[in-house]
Coordinates of C-alpha atoms and ligand atoms in Angstrom, one line a residue:
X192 CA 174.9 136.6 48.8
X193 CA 175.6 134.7 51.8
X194 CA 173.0 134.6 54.7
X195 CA 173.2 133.0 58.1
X196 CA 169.6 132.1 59.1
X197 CA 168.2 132.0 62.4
X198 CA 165.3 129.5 63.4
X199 CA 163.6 130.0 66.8
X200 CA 162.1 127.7 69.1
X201 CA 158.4 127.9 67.8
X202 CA 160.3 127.3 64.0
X203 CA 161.4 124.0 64.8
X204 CA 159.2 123.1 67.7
X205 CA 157.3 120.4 65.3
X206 CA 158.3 117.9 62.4
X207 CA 156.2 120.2 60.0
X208 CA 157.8 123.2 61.3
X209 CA 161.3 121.4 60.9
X210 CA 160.3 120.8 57.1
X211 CA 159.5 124.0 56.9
X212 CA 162.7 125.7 57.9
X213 CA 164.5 123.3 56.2
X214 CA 162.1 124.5 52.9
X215 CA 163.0 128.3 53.8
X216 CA 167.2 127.5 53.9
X217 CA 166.9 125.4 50.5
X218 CA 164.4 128.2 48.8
X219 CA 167.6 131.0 49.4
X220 CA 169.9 128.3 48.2
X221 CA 168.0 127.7 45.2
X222 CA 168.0 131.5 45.0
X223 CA 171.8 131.1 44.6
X224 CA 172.5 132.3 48.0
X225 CA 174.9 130.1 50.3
X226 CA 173.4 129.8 53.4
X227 CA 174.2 128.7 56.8
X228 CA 171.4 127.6 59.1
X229 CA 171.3 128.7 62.9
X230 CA 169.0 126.6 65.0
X231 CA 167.2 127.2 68.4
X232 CA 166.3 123.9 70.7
X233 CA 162.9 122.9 70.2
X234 CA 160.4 125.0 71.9
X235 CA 160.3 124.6 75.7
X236 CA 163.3 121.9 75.4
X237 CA 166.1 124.3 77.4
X238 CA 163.5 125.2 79.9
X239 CA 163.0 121.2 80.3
X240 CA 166.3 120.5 80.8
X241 CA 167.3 123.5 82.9
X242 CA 164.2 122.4 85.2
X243 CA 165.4 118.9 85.2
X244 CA 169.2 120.0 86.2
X245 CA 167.4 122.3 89.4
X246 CA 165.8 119.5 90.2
X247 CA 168.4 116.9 90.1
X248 CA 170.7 118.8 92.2
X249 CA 168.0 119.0 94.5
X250 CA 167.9 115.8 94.8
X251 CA 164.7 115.1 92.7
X252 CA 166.3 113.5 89.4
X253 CA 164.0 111.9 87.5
X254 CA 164.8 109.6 84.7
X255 CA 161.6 110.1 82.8
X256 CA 163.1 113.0 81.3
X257 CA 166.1 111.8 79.1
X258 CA 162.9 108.9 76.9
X259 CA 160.3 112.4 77.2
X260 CA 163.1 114.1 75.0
X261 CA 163.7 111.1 72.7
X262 CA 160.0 110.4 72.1
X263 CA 159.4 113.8 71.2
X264 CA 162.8 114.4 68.0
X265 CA 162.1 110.8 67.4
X266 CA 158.4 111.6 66.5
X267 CA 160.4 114.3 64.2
X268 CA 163.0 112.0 62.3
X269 CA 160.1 109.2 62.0
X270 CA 157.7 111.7 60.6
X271 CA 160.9 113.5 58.3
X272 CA 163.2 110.9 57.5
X273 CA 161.3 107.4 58.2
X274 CA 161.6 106.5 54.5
X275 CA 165.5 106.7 54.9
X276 CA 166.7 104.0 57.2
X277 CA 170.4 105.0 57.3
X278 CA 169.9 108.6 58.0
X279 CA 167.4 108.0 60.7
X280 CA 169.7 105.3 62.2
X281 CA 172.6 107.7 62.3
X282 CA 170.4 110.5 63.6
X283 CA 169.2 108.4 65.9
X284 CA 172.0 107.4 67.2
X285 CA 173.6 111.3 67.7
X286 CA 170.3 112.0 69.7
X287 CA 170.2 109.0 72.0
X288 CA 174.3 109.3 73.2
X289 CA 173.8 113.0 73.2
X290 CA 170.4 112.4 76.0
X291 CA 172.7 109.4 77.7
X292 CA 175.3 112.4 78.6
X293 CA 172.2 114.6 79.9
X294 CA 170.9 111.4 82.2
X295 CA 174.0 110.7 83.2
X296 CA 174.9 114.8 84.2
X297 CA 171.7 114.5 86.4
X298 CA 172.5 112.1 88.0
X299 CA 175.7 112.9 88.9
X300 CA 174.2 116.1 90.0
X301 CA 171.6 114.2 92.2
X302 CA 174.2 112.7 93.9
X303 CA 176.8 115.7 94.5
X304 CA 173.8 118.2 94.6
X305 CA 175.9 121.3 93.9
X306 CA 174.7 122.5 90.5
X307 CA 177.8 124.9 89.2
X308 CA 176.8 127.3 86.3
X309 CA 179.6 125.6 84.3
X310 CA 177.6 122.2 84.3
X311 CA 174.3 124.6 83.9
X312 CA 175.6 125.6 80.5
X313 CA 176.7 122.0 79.6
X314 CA 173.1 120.9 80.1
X315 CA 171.2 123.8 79.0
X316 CA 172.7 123.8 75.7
X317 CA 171.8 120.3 74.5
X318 CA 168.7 121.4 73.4
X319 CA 170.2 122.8 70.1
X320 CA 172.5 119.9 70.0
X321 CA 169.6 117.5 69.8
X322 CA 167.4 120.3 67.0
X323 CA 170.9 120.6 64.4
X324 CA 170.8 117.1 63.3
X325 CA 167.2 117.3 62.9
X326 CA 167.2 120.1 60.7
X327 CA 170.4 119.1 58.9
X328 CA 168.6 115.8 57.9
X329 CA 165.2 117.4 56.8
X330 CA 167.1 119.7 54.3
X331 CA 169.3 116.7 53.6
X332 CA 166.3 114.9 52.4
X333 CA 164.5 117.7 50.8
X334 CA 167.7 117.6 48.5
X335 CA 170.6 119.9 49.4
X336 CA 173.3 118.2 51.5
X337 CA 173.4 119.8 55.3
X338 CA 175.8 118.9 57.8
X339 CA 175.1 119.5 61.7
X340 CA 177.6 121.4 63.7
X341 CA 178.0 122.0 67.2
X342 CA 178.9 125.9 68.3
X343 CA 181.4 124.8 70.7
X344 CA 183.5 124.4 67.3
X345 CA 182.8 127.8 66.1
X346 CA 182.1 130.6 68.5
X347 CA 185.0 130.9 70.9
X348 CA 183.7 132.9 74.4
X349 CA 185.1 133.9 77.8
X350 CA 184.2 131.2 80.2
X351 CA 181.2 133.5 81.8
X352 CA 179.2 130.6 82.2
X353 CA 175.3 131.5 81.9
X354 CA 176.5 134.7 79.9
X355 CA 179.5 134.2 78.0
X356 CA 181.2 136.7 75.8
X357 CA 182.5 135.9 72.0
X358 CA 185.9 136.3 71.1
X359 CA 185.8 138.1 67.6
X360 CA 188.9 136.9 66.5
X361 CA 188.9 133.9 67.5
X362 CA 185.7 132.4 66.6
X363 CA 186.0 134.1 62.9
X364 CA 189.2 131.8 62.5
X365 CA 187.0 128.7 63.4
X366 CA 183.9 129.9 61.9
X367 CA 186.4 130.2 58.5
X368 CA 187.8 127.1 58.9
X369 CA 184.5 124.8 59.4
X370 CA 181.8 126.0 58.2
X371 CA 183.4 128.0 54.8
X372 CA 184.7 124.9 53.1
X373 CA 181.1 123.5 53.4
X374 CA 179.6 126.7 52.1
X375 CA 182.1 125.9 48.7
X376 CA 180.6 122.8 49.0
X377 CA 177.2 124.1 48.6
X378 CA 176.1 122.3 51.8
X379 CA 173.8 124.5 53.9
X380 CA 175.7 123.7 57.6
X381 CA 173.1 123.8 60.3
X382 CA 175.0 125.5 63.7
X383 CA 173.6 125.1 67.1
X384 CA 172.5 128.5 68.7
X385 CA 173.0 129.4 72.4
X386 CA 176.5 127.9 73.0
X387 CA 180.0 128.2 72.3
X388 CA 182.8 127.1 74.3
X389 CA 185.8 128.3 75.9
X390 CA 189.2 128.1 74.2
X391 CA 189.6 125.3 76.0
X392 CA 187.0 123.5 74.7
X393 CA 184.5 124.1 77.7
X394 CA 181.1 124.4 76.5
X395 CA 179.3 127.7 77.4
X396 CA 176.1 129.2 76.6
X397 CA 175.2 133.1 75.7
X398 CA 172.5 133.5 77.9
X399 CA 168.5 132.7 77.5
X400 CA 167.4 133.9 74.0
X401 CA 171.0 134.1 72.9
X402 CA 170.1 132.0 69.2
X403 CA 169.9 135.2 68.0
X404 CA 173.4 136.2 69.2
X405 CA 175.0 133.2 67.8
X406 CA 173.1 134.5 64.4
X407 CA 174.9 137.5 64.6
X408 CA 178.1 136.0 65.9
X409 CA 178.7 133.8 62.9
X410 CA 177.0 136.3 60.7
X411 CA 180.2 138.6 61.5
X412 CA 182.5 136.1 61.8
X413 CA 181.8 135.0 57.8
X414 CA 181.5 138.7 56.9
X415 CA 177.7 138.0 55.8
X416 CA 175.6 139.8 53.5
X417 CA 172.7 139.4 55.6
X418 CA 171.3 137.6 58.8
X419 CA 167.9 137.0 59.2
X420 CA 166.0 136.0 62.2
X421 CA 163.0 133.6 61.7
X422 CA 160.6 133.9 64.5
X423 CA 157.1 133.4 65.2
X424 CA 155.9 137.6 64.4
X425 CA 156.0 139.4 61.3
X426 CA 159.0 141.0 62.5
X427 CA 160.3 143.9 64.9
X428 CA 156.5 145.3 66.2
X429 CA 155.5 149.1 68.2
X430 CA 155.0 146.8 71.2
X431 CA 154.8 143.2 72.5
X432 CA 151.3 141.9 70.2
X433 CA 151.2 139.7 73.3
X434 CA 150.8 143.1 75.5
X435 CA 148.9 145.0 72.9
X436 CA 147.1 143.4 70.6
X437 CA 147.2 146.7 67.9
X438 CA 151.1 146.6 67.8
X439 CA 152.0 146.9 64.3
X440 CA 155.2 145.7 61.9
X441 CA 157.8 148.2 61.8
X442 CA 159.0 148.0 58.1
X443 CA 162.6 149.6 58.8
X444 CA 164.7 150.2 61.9
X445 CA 168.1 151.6 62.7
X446 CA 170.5 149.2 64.4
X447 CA 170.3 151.6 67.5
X448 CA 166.6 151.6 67.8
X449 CA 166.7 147.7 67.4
X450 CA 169.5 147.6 70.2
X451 CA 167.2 150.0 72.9
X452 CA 164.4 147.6 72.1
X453 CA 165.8 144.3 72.8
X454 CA 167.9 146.2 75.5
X455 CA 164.4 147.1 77.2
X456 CA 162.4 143.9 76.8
X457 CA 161.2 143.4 73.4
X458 CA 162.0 139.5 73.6
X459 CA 162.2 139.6 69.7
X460 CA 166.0 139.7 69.4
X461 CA 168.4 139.1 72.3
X462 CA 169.4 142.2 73.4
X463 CA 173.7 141.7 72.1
X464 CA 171.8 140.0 68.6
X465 CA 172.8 143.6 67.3
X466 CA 176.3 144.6 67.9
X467 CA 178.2 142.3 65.9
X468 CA 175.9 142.8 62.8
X469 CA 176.6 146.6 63.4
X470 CA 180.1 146.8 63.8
X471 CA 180.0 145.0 60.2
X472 CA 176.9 147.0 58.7
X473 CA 175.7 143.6 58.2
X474 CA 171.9 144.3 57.5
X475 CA 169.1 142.0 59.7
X476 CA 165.8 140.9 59.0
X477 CA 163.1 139.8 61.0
X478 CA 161.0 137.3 59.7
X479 CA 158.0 135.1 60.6
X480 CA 158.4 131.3 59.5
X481 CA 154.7 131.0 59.8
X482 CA 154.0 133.9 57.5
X483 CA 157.4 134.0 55.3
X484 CA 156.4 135.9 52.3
X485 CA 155.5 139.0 55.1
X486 CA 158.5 141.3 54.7
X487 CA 159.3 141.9 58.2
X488 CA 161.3 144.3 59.7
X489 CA 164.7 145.5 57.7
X490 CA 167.1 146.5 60.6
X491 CA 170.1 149.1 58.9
X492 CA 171.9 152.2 59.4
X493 CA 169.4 154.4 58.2
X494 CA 166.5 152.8 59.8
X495 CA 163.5 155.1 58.7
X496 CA 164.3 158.8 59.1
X497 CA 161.0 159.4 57.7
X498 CA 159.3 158.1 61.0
X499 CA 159.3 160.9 63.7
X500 CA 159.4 160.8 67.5
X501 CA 158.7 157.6 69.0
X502 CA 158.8 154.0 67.1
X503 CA 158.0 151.5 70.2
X504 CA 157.4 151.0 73.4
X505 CA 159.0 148.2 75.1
X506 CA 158.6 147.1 79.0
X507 CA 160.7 144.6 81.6
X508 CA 159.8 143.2 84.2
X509 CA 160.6 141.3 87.5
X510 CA 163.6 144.4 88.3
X511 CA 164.1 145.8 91.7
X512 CA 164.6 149.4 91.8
X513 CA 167.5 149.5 94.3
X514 CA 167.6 153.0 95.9
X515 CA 170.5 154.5 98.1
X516 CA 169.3 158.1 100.2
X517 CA 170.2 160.2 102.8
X518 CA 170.1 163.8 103.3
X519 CA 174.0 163.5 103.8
X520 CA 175.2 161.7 100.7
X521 CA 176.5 165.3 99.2
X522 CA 179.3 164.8 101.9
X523 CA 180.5 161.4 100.9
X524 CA 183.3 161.4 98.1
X525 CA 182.7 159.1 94.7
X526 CA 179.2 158.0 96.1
X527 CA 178.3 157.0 93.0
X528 CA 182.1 155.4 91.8
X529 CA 182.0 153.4 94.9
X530 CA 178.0 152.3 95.0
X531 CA 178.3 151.1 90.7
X532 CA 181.8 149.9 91.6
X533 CA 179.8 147.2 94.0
X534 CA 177.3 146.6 91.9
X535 CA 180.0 145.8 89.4
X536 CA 181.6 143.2 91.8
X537 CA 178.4 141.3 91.7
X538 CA 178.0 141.1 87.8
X539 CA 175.1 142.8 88.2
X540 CA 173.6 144.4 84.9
X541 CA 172.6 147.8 85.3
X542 CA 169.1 148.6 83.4
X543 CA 168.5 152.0 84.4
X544 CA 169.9 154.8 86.3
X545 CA 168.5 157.5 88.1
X546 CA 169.9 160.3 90.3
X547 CA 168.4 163.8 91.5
X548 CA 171.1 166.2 91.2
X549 CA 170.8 167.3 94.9
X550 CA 172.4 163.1 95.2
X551 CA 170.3 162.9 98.1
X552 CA 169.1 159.9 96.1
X553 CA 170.6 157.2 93.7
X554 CA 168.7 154.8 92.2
X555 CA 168.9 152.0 89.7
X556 CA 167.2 149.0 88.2
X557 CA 168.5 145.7 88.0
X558 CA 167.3 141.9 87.5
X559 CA 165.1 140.7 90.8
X560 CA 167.4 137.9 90.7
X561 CA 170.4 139.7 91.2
X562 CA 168.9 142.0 93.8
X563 CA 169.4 140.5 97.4
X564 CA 173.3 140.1 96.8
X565 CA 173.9 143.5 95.4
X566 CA 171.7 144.9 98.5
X567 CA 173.7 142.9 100.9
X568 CA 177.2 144.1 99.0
X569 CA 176.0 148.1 99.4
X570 CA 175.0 148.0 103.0
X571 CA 178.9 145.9 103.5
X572 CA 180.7 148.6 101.8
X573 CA 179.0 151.5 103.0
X574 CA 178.8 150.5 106.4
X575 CA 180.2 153.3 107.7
X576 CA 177.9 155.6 105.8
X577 CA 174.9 154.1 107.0
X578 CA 176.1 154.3 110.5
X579 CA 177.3 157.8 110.5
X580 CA 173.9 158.4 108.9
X581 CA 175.0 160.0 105.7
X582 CA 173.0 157.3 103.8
X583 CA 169.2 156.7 105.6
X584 CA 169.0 154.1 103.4
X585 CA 169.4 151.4 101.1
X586 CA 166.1 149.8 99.8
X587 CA 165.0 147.4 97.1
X588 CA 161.8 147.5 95.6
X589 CA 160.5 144.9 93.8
X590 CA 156.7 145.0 92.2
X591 CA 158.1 147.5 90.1
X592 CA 159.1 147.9 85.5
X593 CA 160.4 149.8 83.4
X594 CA 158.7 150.9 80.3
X595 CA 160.4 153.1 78.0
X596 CA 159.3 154.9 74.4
X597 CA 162.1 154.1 72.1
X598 CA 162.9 155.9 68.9
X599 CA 165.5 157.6 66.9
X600 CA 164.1 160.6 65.8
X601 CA 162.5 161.3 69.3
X602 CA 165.5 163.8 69.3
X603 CA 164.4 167.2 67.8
X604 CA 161.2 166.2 68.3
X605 CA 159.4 168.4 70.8
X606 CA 156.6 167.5 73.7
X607 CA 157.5 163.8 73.9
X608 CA 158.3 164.0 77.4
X609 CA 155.2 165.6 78.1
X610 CA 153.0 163.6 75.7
X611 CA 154.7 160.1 78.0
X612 CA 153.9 161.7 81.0
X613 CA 150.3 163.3 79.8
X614 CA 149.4 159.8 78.8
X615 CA 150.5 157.8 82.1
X616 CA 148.5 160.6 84.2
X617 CA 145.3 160.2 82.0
X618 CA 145.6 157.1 83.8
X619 CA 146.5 157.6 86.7
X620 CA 149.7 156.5 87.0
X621 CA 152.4 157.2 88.6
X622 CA 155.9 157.4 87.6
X623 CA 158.6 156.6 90.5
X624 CA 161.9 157.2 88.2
X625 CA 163.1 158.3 85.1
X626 CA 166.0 158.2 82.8
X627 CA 166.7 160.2 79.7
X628 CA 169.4 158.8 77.4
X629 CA 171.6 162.1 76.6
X630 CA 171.4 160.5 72.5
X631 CA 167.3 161.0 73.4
X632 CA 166.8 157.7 71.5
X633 CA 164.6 156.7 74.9
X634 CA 163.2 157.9 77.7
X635 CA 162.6 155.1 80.4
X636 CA 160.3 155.5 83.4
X637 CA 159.5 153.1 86.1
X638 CA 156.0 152.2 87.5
X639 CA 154.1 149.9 89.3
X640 CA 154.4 146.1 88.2
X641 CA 150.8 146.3 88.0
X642 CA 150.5 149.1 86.1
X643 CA 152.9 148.3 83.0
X644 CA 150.7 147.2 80.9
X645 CA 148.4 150.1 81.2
X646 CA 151.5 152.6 80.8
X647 CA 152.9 150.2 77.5
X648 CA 149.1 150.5 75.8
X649 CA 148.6 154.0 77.1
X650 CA 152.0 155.1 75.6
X651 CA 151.4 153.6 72.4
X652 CA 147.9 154.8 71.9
X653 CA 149.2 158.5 72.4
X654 CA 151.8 158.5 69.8
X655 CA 149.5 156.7 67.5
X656 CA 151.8 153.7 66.9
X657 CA 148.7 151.5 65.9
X658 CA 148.4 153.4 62.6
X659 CA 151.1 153.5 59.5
X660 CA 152.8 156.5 59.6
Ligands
ADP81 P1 162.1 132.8 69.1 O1 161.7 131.5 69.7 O2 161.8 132.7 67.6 O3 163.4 133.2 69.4 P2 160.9 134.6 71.0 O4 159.8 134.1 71.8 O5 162.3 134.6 71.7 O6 161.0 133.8 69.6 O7 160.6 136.1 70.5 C1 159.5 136.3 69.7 C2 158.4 136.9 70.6 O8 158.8 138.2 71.1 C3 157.1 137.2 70.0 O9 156.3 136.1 69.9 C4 156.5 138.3 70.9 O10 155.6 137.7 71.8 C5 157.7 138.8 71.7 N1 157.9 140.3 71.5 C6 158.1 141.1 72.6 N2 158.2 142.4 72.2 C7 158.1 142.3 70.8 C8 158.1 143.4 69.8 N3 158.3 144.7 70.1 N4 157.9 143.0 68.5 C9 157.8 141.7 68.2 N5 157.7 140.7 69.1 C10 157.9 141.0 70.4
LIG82 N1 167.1 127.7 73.4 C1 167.7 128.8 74.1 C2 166.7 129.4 75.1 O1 165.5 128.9 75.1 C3 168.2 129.9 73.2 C4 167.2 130.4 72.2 O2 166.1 129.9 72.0 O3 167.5 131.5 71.6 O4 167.0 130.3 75.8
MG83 MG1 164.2 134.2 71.1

């Protein structure tokens, strides 16, 4: 079987952790499974160096940074590879030219202070550059040879920088041509996660969280048996354990349940981990490298049609519900064309849509982040609405989330509307919008910031999701 294994953050955030995904790769390969490794940065490394960009380009560079991130993988190859001179020379060596390129970014970035997201991407992504030969030369010396290998030579993307896009075709010509003659070698090839590049050779990344895209990416590209996800849970969970503490292991999900959830917050996988494992029927596991012989969560086709009604419940936060009314909108032509096609301009991603069938109101949810400029694009282009006072309105509210109740075999199921909505009202909260998927895999509501984590723990203690069903 061939199996491209993800580690996250927290499973290489530490020499010991480092030994021990390097001991979880070698065990499959000693299974008789090829493997190819997929590593995160070190935990809180990208957020280090994204900081350090900001910073920089604000004129605040601060050359402490580049020794704090060699002190802390040199503390991993003296503590994993001290006994072997040459290989810690040599990885050494790719760690300290690989942080003079990051000092020497920043400071360029202090002095033209104009940080573009296409210099973002080439900084934010050396994280997993400075983890691969890490890893790579723990499994080396625990006894299988491993070769690091930077993305940028294997996943092809569009050049969305901060968000980039793989190109299928591509990427599975370059995943064949350097990472499959290792795998006949029996070397287990340790890729970076997070970045690609450009067909020009540009470095991008996939967006925060996207190791677990890359997973999927190369998983697809090699035609895997399997991808697996090693993270710090015992898999795919009812809810966040961080939100509610009784959130239990899900044994077996469908690739469209695992899709809504990451799509609606569960941090778990990145919400695009799942489309190139689908399109293959590639089957993925989440696993937890601190508890590895827990089965985790088996993500397939099926998932578990003996599970009714709903599976999770997921939340997001920091989203502006972004609302467009006026008693007159009826009257205006392609309202809702010409209001998405703006949002559209602004690469805005749409998280939820909402609209009374009267369309004296349209509302949507997207990122806080990406709020003011789509606000400021709507009141431009409907100017003439809002002065002929068709539209009343355009509004952004911010302390809001969504939650939503995610499961495949909600449909056919009666009362789970009513069950949500009983269960938020026990409470006393109040929902200001909601959306129904037509496939009824989720219904999504959204509340009060402050009262999310009430509706997640309210939800999930009415459908029961703390017990085995
Ligand atoms: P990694 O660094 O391994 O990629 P992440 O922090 O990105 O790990 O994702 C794992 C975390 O996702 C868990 O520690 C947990 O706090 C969070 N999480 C949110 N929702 C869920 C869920 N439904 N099931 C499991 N974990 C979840
Ligand atoms: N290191 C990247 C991030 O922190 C990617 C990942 O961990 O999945 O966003
Ligand atoms: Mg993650």
């Amino acid at each position: 079987m061939l199996i491209v294994m993800k580690f996250g953050g927290t499973s290489v955030g530490s020499a010991e952790r480092i030994s021990q995904a390097a001991q979880l790769a070698i065990r499959s390969a000693e299974q008789g499974h090829q493997v190819v490794v997929v590593t995160s940065a070190m935990s809180k490394v990208t957020n280090l160096l994204i900081d350090s960009a900001h910073r920089a380009a604000a004129g605040a560079f601060d050359p402490t940074v580049r020794q704090q991130l060699f002190d802390r993988h040199k503390a991993v190859a003296d503590a994993l590879i001290g006994s072997d001179p040459v290989r810690h020379a040599a990885v050494l060596e790719a760690i300290g030219q690989r942080l003079d390129r990051f000092d020497k970014l920043c400071f360029g970035l202090s002095m033209v202070r104009d940080l573009t997201p296409r210099v973002l991407d080439a900084i934010s992504g050396m994280g997993e550059v400075l983890a691969a030969p890490l890893l790579a030369a723990a499994i080396a010396a625990q006894g299988r040879a491993s070769t690091a290998i930077e993305a940028s030579e294997v996943i092809v993307t569009t050049d969305q920088f901060g968000g980039a896009e793989p190109l299928a075709d591509e990427t599975q010509v370059k995943a064949e041509a350097v990472l499959r003659p290792l795998l006949d070698r029996g070397e287990i090839p340790v890729v970076t996660g997070f970045i690609g590049a450009t067909a020009e050779g540009v470095v991008t990344t996939l967006g925060r969280g996207g190791s677990d895209y890359s997973a999927s990416i190369v998983g697809a590209a090699l035609d895997a048996d399997e991808v697996w996800i090693w993270t710090d849970v015992d898999g795919v969970m009812t809810a966040n354990p961080q939100e509610v503490p009784e959130a239990r292991t899900l044994k077996e999900i469908s690739y469209s349940e695992a899709s809504e959830l990451a799509y609606y917050g569960a941090k778990v996988l990145h919400y695009k981990t799942i489309l190139p494992a689908f399109r293959k029927r590639i089957p993925v596991r989440i696993l937890n490298s601190f508890n590895p012989s827990h089965p985790g969560t088996r993500v397939s086709v099926e998932g578990d049609p003996a599970v009714n009604g709903v599976k999770a419940v997921t939340s997001i936060r920091n989203v502006t519900l972004v609302a467009i009314s006026g008693t007159g909108m009826q009257g205006i032509p392609n309202i809702v064309a010409k209001a998405f096609d703006v949002v559209a301009s602004q690469q805005a991603n749409v998280l939820m849509i909402s609209q009374a069938s009267s369309e004296n109101n349209i509302c949507f949810v997207i990122n806080q982040t990406e709020a003011p400029a789509v606000i400021k694009a709507l009141r431009t282009a409907l100017e003439i609405e809002l002065h002929r006072g068709h539209i009343e309105d355009i509004s952004g509210e911010q302390e809001v989330a969504i939650v939503a109740a995610i499961g495949d075999r909600m449909r056919g199921t009666p009362g789970i509307a009513s069950a949500v909505f009983g269960a938020l009202a026990e409470h006393g909260i109040s929902v200001i919008a909601i959306s129904q998927g037509s496939s009824e895999r989720n219904i999504s509501l959204v509340v009060k910031e402050a009262d999310a984590a009430t509706a997640v723990s309210a939800i999930h203690a009415a459908f029961h999701l703390d017990r085995a069903n």
